[in-house]
Tab-separated table of C-alpha atoms and ligand atoms in Angstrom:
chain	number	residue	atom	x	y	z
A	10	MET	CA	0.008	-0.008	-0.041
A	11	HIS	CA	1.022	3.594	-0.407
A	12	SER	CA	-0.371	6.900	0.571
A	13	LEU	CA	-1.999	9.595	-1.641
A	14	ALA	CA	-3.552	12.987	-0.897
A	15	ALA	CA	-6.066	15.028	-2.704
A	16	HIS	CA	-8.412	17.895	-1.755
A	17	ASP	CA	-6.758	18.125	1.689
A	18	LEU	CA	-7.479	14.489	2.511
A	19	SER	CA	-4.858	11.700	2.881
A	20	TYR	CA	-5.507	8.026	2.408
A	21	LEU	CA	-3.922	4.697	1.462
A	22	VAL	CA	-4.367	2.698	-1.743
A	23	PHE	CA	-3.355	-0.854	-2.687
A	24	ASP	CA	-0.379	-0.956	-4.986
A	25	ARG	CA	-2.097	-3.771	-7.000
A	26	LEU	CA	-5.229	-1.686	-7.593
A	27	ALA	CA	-3.957	1.875	-7.774
A	28	ASP	CA	-3.564	1.895	-11.615
A	29	GLN	CA	-6.873	0.161	-12.490
A	30	PRO	CA	-8.477	2.709	-14.790
A	31	ARG	CA	-12.043	1.704	-14.006
A	32	LEU	CA	-11.645	1.632	-10.170
A	33	ARG	CA	-11.326	4.294	-7.423
A	34	HIS	CA	-10.536	3.196	-3.953
A	35	GLY	CA	-8.943	4.240	-0.674
A	36	VAL	CA	-8.576	3.511	3.026
A	37	SER	CA	-8.908	6.688	5.141
A	38	LEU	CA	-6.136	7.753	7.495
A	39	ARG	CA	-6.959	9.002	11.013
A	40	ARG	CA	-4.499	11.878	11.275
A	41	GLN	CA	-4.839	14.234	8.366
A	42	SER	CA	-1.378	15.740	8.201
A	43	ASN	CA	-1.915	17.085	4.766
A	44	SER	CA	-4.732	19.202	5.951
A	45	ALA	CA	-4.228	22.839	6.760
A	46	ASP	CA	-5.302	21.881	10.244
A	47	LYS	CA	-2.454	19.555	11.226
A	48	ALA	CA	-4.435	18.247	14.268
A	49	LEU	CA	-7.455	17.225	12.177
A	50	THR	CA	-8.537	13.629	12.523
A	51	LEU	CA	-11.026	11.869	10.193
A	52	ASP	CA	-13.678	9.682	11.801
A	53	PHE	CA	-16.336	7.626	10.063
A	54	ASN	CA	-18.049	6.319	13.155
A	55	PHE	CA	-21.832	6.358	13.107
A	56	ALA	CA	-22.133	6.096	16.822
A	57	SER	CA	-20.319	9.359	17.597
A	58	GLY	CA	-23.776	10.945	17.135
A	59	ASP	CA	-23.054	13.566	14.475
A	60	PRO	CA	-24.695	12.457	11.150
A	61	ALA	CA	-23.842	15.818	9.573
A	62	ARG	CA	-20.127	15.476	10.214
A	63	LEU	CA	-20.220	11.843	8.902
A	64	ARG	CA	-21.876	13.111	5.754
A	65	THR	CA	-19.199	15.794	5.409
A	66	ASN	CA	-16.445	13.217	5.836
A	67	LEU	CA	-17.985	10.915	3.268
A	68	ASP	CA	-18.424	13.761	0.780
A	69	GLY	CA	-14.740	14.817	1.316
A	70	PHE	CA	-13.536	11.208	0.742
A	71	CYS	CA	-15.557	10.949	-2.463
A	72	ARG	CA	-14.058	14.191	-3.596
A	73	ALA	CA	-10.564	13.023	-2.834
A	74	LEU	CA	-11.190	9.854	-4.857
A	75	GLY	CA	-12.389	11.882	-7.802
A	76	LEU	CA	-16.010	10.871	-7.377
A	77	SER	CA	-18.563	13.695	-7.744
A	78	ASP	CA	-22.340	13.755	-7.758
A	79	VAL	CA	-22.476	10.332	-6.112
A	80	ASP	CA	-24.374	8.877	-3.149
A	81	PRO	CA	-22.213	6.537	-1.131
A	82	ILE	CA	-23.754	3.341	0.225
A	83	VAL	CA	-22.519	2.638	3.774
A	84	ALA	CA	-22.950	-0.858	5.214
A	85	SER	CA	-24.444	-1.318	8.662
A	86	GLN	CA	-22.082	-4.003	9.830
A	87	VAL	CA	-23.204	-6.745	12.150
A	88	HIS	CA	-20.322	-9.314	12.197
A	89	GLY	CA	-22.287	-11.662	9.905
A	90	ASN	CA	-21.653	-13.127	6.475
A	91	ALA	CA	-24.566	-11.659	4.475
A	92	VAL	CA	-23.651	-10.256	0.995
A	93	THR	CA	-25.777	-7.492	-0.501
A	94	VAL	CA	-25.775	-6.877	-4.252
A	95	ILE	CA	-26.110	-3.209	-5.118
A	96	ASP	CA	-28.100	-2.918	-8.395
A	97	GLN	CA	-29.397	0.590	-8.199
A	98	PRO	CA	-28.156	4.036	-6.994
A	99	GLY	CA	-29.321	5.121	-3.567
A	100	GLN	CA	-30.460	1.529	-2.701
A	101	THR	CA	-31.628	0.907	0.894
A	102	ILE	CA	-29.911	-2.149	2.163
A	103	PRO	CA	-30.332	-4.480	5.121
A	104	PRO	CA	-27.476	-4.898	7.631
A	105	ALA	CA	-24.622	-6.595	5.786
A	106	ASP	CA	-20.855	-7.113	6.117
A	107	ALA	CA	-20.194	-7.491	2.360
A	108	LEU	CA	-21.355	-5.402	-0.633
A	109	CYS	CA	-20.788	-5.852	-4.290
A	110	THR	CA	-21.770	-4.163	-7.525
A	111	ALA	CA	-21.114	-3.875	-11.299
A	112	LEU	CA	-22.624	-0.399	-11.524
A	113	PRO	CA	-20.408	2.657	-11.938
A	114	ASN	CA	-20.392	5.774	-9.747
A	115	ILE	CA	-21.787	4.095	-6.617
A	116	PRO	CA	-19.172	4.337	-3.753
A	117	LEU	CA	-19.427	1.447	-1.454
A	118	VAL	CA	-18.241	1.982	2.163
A	119	LEU	CA	-17.183	-0.258	5.070
A	120	ARG	CA	-15.808	0.988	8.356
A	121	GLY	CA	-13.242	-0.568	10.679
A	122	ALA	CA	-11.453	-0.282	14.045
A	123	ASP	CA	-9.082	-3.402	13.955
A	124	CYS	CA	-10.994	-5.833	11.792
A	125	PRO	CA	-9.619	-6.428	8.254
A	126	LEU	CA	-11.624	-4.720	5.476
A	127	MET	CA	-11.144	-6.266	2.095
A	128	ILE	CA	-11.643	-5.204	-1.478
A	129	LEU	CA	-12.147	-7.580	-4.434
A	130	TYR	CA	-11.984	-6.435	-8.007
A	131	ASP	CA	-12.436	-8.187	-11.289
A	132	PRO	CA	-11.230	-5.898	-14.104
A	133	GLY	CA	-12.778	-8.244	-16.758
A	134	VAL	CA	-16.376	-7.326	-15.885
A	135	PRO	CA	-15.593	-4.878	-14.121
A	136	ALA	CA	-17.113	-5.721	-10.733
A	137	LEU	CA	-16.238	-4.682	-7.226
A	138	GLY	CA	-16.871	-6.239	-3.812
A	139	LEU	CA	-16.033	-5.230	-0.150
A	140	ALA	CA	-16.023	-7.353	2.951
A	141	HIS	CA	-15.657	-6.765	6.697
A	142	ALA	CA	-13.874	-9.796	8.003
A	143	GLY	CA	-13.403	-9.736	11.767
A	144	TRP	CA	-13.152	-13.083	13.506
A	145	ARG	CA	-16.928	-13.698	13.363
A	146	GLY	CA	-17.077	-12.900	9.621
A	147	THR	CA	-13.959	-14.898	9.099
A	148	VAL	CA	-15.162	-18.121	10.673
A	149	GLN	CA	-18.440	-17.693	8.784
A	150	LYS	CA	-16.291	-17.549	5.514
A	151	ILE	CA	-17.542	-14.132	4.500
A	152	THR	CA	-14.701	-13.803	1.913
A	153	ILE	CA	-15.717	-17.000	0.115
A	154	ARG	CA	-19.432	-15.972	0.300
A	155	LEU	CA	-18.614	-12.694	-1.356
A	156	ILE	CA	-16.585	-14.267	-4.215
A	157	GLU	CA	-19.372	-16.908	-4.818
A	158	THR	CA	-21.889	-14.081	-5.029
A	159	MET	CA	-19.739	-12.173	-7.471
A	160	ILE	CA	-19.277	-15.227	-9.726
A	161	LYS	CA	-23.021	-15.879	-9.678
A	162	GLN	CA	-24.129	-12.216	-10.211
A	163	PHE	CA	-21.477	-10.869	-12.466
A	164	ALA	CA	-19.737	-13.887	-14.008
A	165	CYS	CA	-16.494	-12.847	-12.215
A	166	GLN	CA	-13.512	-15.199	-12.705
A	167	PRO	CA	-11.419	-15.775	-9.550
A	168	ALA	CA	-8.215	-16.297	-11.547
A	169	ARG	CA	-8.342	-12.695	-12.751
A	170	MET	CA	-9.637	-11.164	-9.546
A	171	ILE	CA	-7.362	-8.787	-7.483
A	172	ALA	CA	-7.708	-8.656	-3.763
A	173	GLY	CA	-6.500	-6.258	-1.086
A	174	ILE	CA	-6.723	-6.967	2.662
A	175	GLY	CA	-6.511	-3.617	4.444
A	176	PRO	CA	-4.880	-2.463	7.749
A	177	ALA	CA	-5.962	-4.568	10.698
A	178	ILE	CA	-4.787	-5.818	14.099
A	179	CYS	CA	-1.813	-8.160	13.585
A	180	ARG	CA	-1.351	-11.621	14.929
A	181	HIS	CA	1.038	-10.526	17.632
A	182	CYS	CA	-1.413	-7.915	19.061
A	183	TYR	CA	-4.584	-9.906	18.621
A	184	GLN	CA	-5.011	-12.053	21.753
A	185	VAL	CA	-8.174	-14.252	21.745
A	186	GLY	CA	-9.754	-16.717	24.126
A	187	PRO	CA	-11.001	-20.268	23.819
A	188	ASP	CA	-14.475	-19.294	22.360
A	189	VAL	CA	-12.773	-17.800	19.314
A	190	ILE	CA	-10.266	-20.602	18.901
A	191	ASP	CA	-13.123	-23.231	19.186
A	192	ALA	CA	-14.919	-21.410	16.351
A	193	VAL	CA	-11.798	-21.237	14.197
A	194	ARG	CA	-11.117	-24.951	14.765
A	195	GLN	CA	-14.665	-25.964	13.919
A	196	ASN	CA	-15.008	-23.831	10.773
A	197	LEU	CA	-11.640	-23.254	9.033
A	198	PRO	CA	-9.440	-25.922	7.345
A	199	ASP	CA	-5.845	-26.143	8.510
A	200	SER	CA	-6.910	-24.000	11.415
A	201	GLU	CA	-3.864	-24.935	13.585
A	202	LYS	CA	-1.704	-22.745	11.345
A	203	LEU	CA	-3.829	-19.676	11.959
A	204	PHE	CA	-3.075	-19.355	15.678
A	205	SER	CA	-0.389	-19.956	18.275
A	206	PRO	CA	-0.184	-19.739	22.078
A	207	ASP	CA	0.154	-16.175	23.378
A	208	LEU	CA	3.354	-15.885	25.519
A	209	ASP	CA	4.094	-13.743	28.547
A	210	THR	CA	7.230	-11.565	28.707
A	211	ASN	CA	9.194	-14.642	29.804
A	212	GLY	CA	8.035	-16.721	26.863
A	213	VAL	CA	5.729	-18.861	28.906
A	214	PRO	CA	2.313	-19.556	27.320
A	215	ILE	CA	-0.578	-17.675	28.942
A	216	PRO	CA	-3.318	-20.120	29.927
A	217	GLU	CA	-6.413	-20.033	27.584
A	218	LYS	CA	-4.914	-17.271	25.446
A	219	TRP	CA	-3.866	-17.471	21.794
A	220	GLN	CA	-2.707	-15.083	19.017
A	221	LEU	CA	-4.998	-15.265	15.879
A	222	ASP	CA	-3.903	-14.251	12.361
A	223	LEU	CA	-6.950	-12.729	10.540
A	224	PHE	CA	-4.766	-11.659	7.568
A	225	GLU	CA	-3.670	-15.269	6.926
A	226	ALA	CA	-7.120	-16.729	7.603
A	227	ASN	CA	-8.600	-14.496	4.888
A	228	ARG	CA	-5.717	-14.999	2.485
A	229	ARG	CA	-6.384	-18.724	2.606
A	230	GLN	CA	-10.080	-18.038	1.837
A	231	LEU	CA	-9.060	-16.071	-1.250
A	232	LEU	CA	-6.739	-18.914	-2.427
A	233	HIS	CA	-9.437	-21.520	-1.715
A	234	ALA	CA	-11.836	-19.561	-3.920
A	235	GLY	CA	-9.435	-19.582	-6.761
A	236	LEU	CA	-7.475	-16.295	-6.618
A	237	LEU	CA	-3.808	-16.319	-7.492
A	238	ASP	CA	-1.329	-15.634	-4.749
A	239	SER	CA	0.282	-12.946	-6.896
A	240	ASN	CA	-3.107	-11.079	-7.131
A	241	ILE	CA	-3.481	-10.756	-3.310
A	242	GLU	CA	-2.036	-7.743	-1.518
A	243	ILE	CA	-1.957	-7.589	2.279
A	244	SER	CA	-1.526	-4.315	4.174
A	245	PRO	CA	1.729	-4.129	6.161
A	246	TRP	CA	-0.039	-1.973	8.782
A	247	CYS	CA	-1.117	-3.118	12.255
A	248	THR	CA	-3.900	-0.858	13.505
A	249	PHE	CA	-3.110	-1.537	17.164
A	250	GLU	CA	0.519	-0.414	16.812
A	251	ASN	CA	-0.109	2.739	14.697
A	252	PRO	CA	-2.417	5.104	16.689
A	253	GLU	CA	-1.492	8.072	14.504
A	254	LYS	CA	-2.796	6.397	11.344
A	255	PHE	CA	-5.619	4.120	12.601
A	256	TYR	CA	-8.350	3.726	15.192
A	257	SER	CA	-8.194	0.538	17.290
A	258	TYR	CA	-11.032	-0.921	19.321
A	259	ARG	CA	-8.524	-3.077	21.205
A	260	ARG	CA	-6.482	-0.005	22.170
A	261	GLU	CA	-9.241	2.631	22.657
A	262	GLY	CA	-12.323	0.638	23.587
A	263	PRO	CA	-15.969	1.329	22.570
A	264	ALA	CA	-15.314	5.023	22.069
A	265	ALA	CA	-12.842	4.261	19.233
A	266	GLY	CA	-13.490	6.007	15.908
A	267	ARG	CA	-13.615	4.247	12.599
A	268	TRP	CA	-11.627	4.467	9.413
A	269	ALA	CA	-13.338	3.838	6.037
A	270	LEU	CA	-12.662	1.688	3.037
A	271	MET	CA	-14.404	3.323	0.040
A	272	ALA	CA	-14.451	2.043	-3.505
A	273	ALA	CA	-16.404	2.707	-6.653
A	274	LEU	CA	-16.300	1.667	-10.325
A	275	LYS	CA	-15.920	4.431	-12.873
B	313	ZN	ZN1	0.326	-5.513	15.859
């Protein structure tokens, strides 16, 4: 990934997707150091109770991505595996953690605060899909569900699809308990490779605590669905370790803000 800035707004793009002529996309950054106001932070949280500010931020992000006269569709995320197909502008949608479309000029938006947000793009259609893949979505195979939907709806071909897995909490920072590990073991093949015992400062395993790798769990789902390894880009950024760039639920608790992944076809 690398950073770009436009219209006073800085954001990240995937290297593998930045030069696609029919696609606009970006992951918003928290601290807006390119802004005239160096202390400005950009937050896409619904729950902060200021819909007008959220709207302003969405409009600003659209402008930065070169999208004008558009109406972004923002998912209400519920940690499920439902995929919603967007087939008309301004569509009202049920709660969903994955969205996809083949229509141009409809920005799709997911928001995150540690969970991986993913973008899938088939330049041959073109078609676009986004998924929110926290541990619950991951064990419900939301990535595979999204690809299956895009194949069925838009005749996408996995071998030409390009995927980006965005900034998220890394394995070393993501401590989970037995409930999560049980769900991983029950639902994901080769699950033992996705987690390891969490160790204390003396290198001794902490009872009932593991480190889970959501990046790798979702990379495996992309490969399982038929994507080529060379067409998968994984963000190098850990959200827990980079408070200037990202919000983190683990670090900041329920009051944490949200960054946005926005993407649209041109
Ligand atoms: Zn980390």
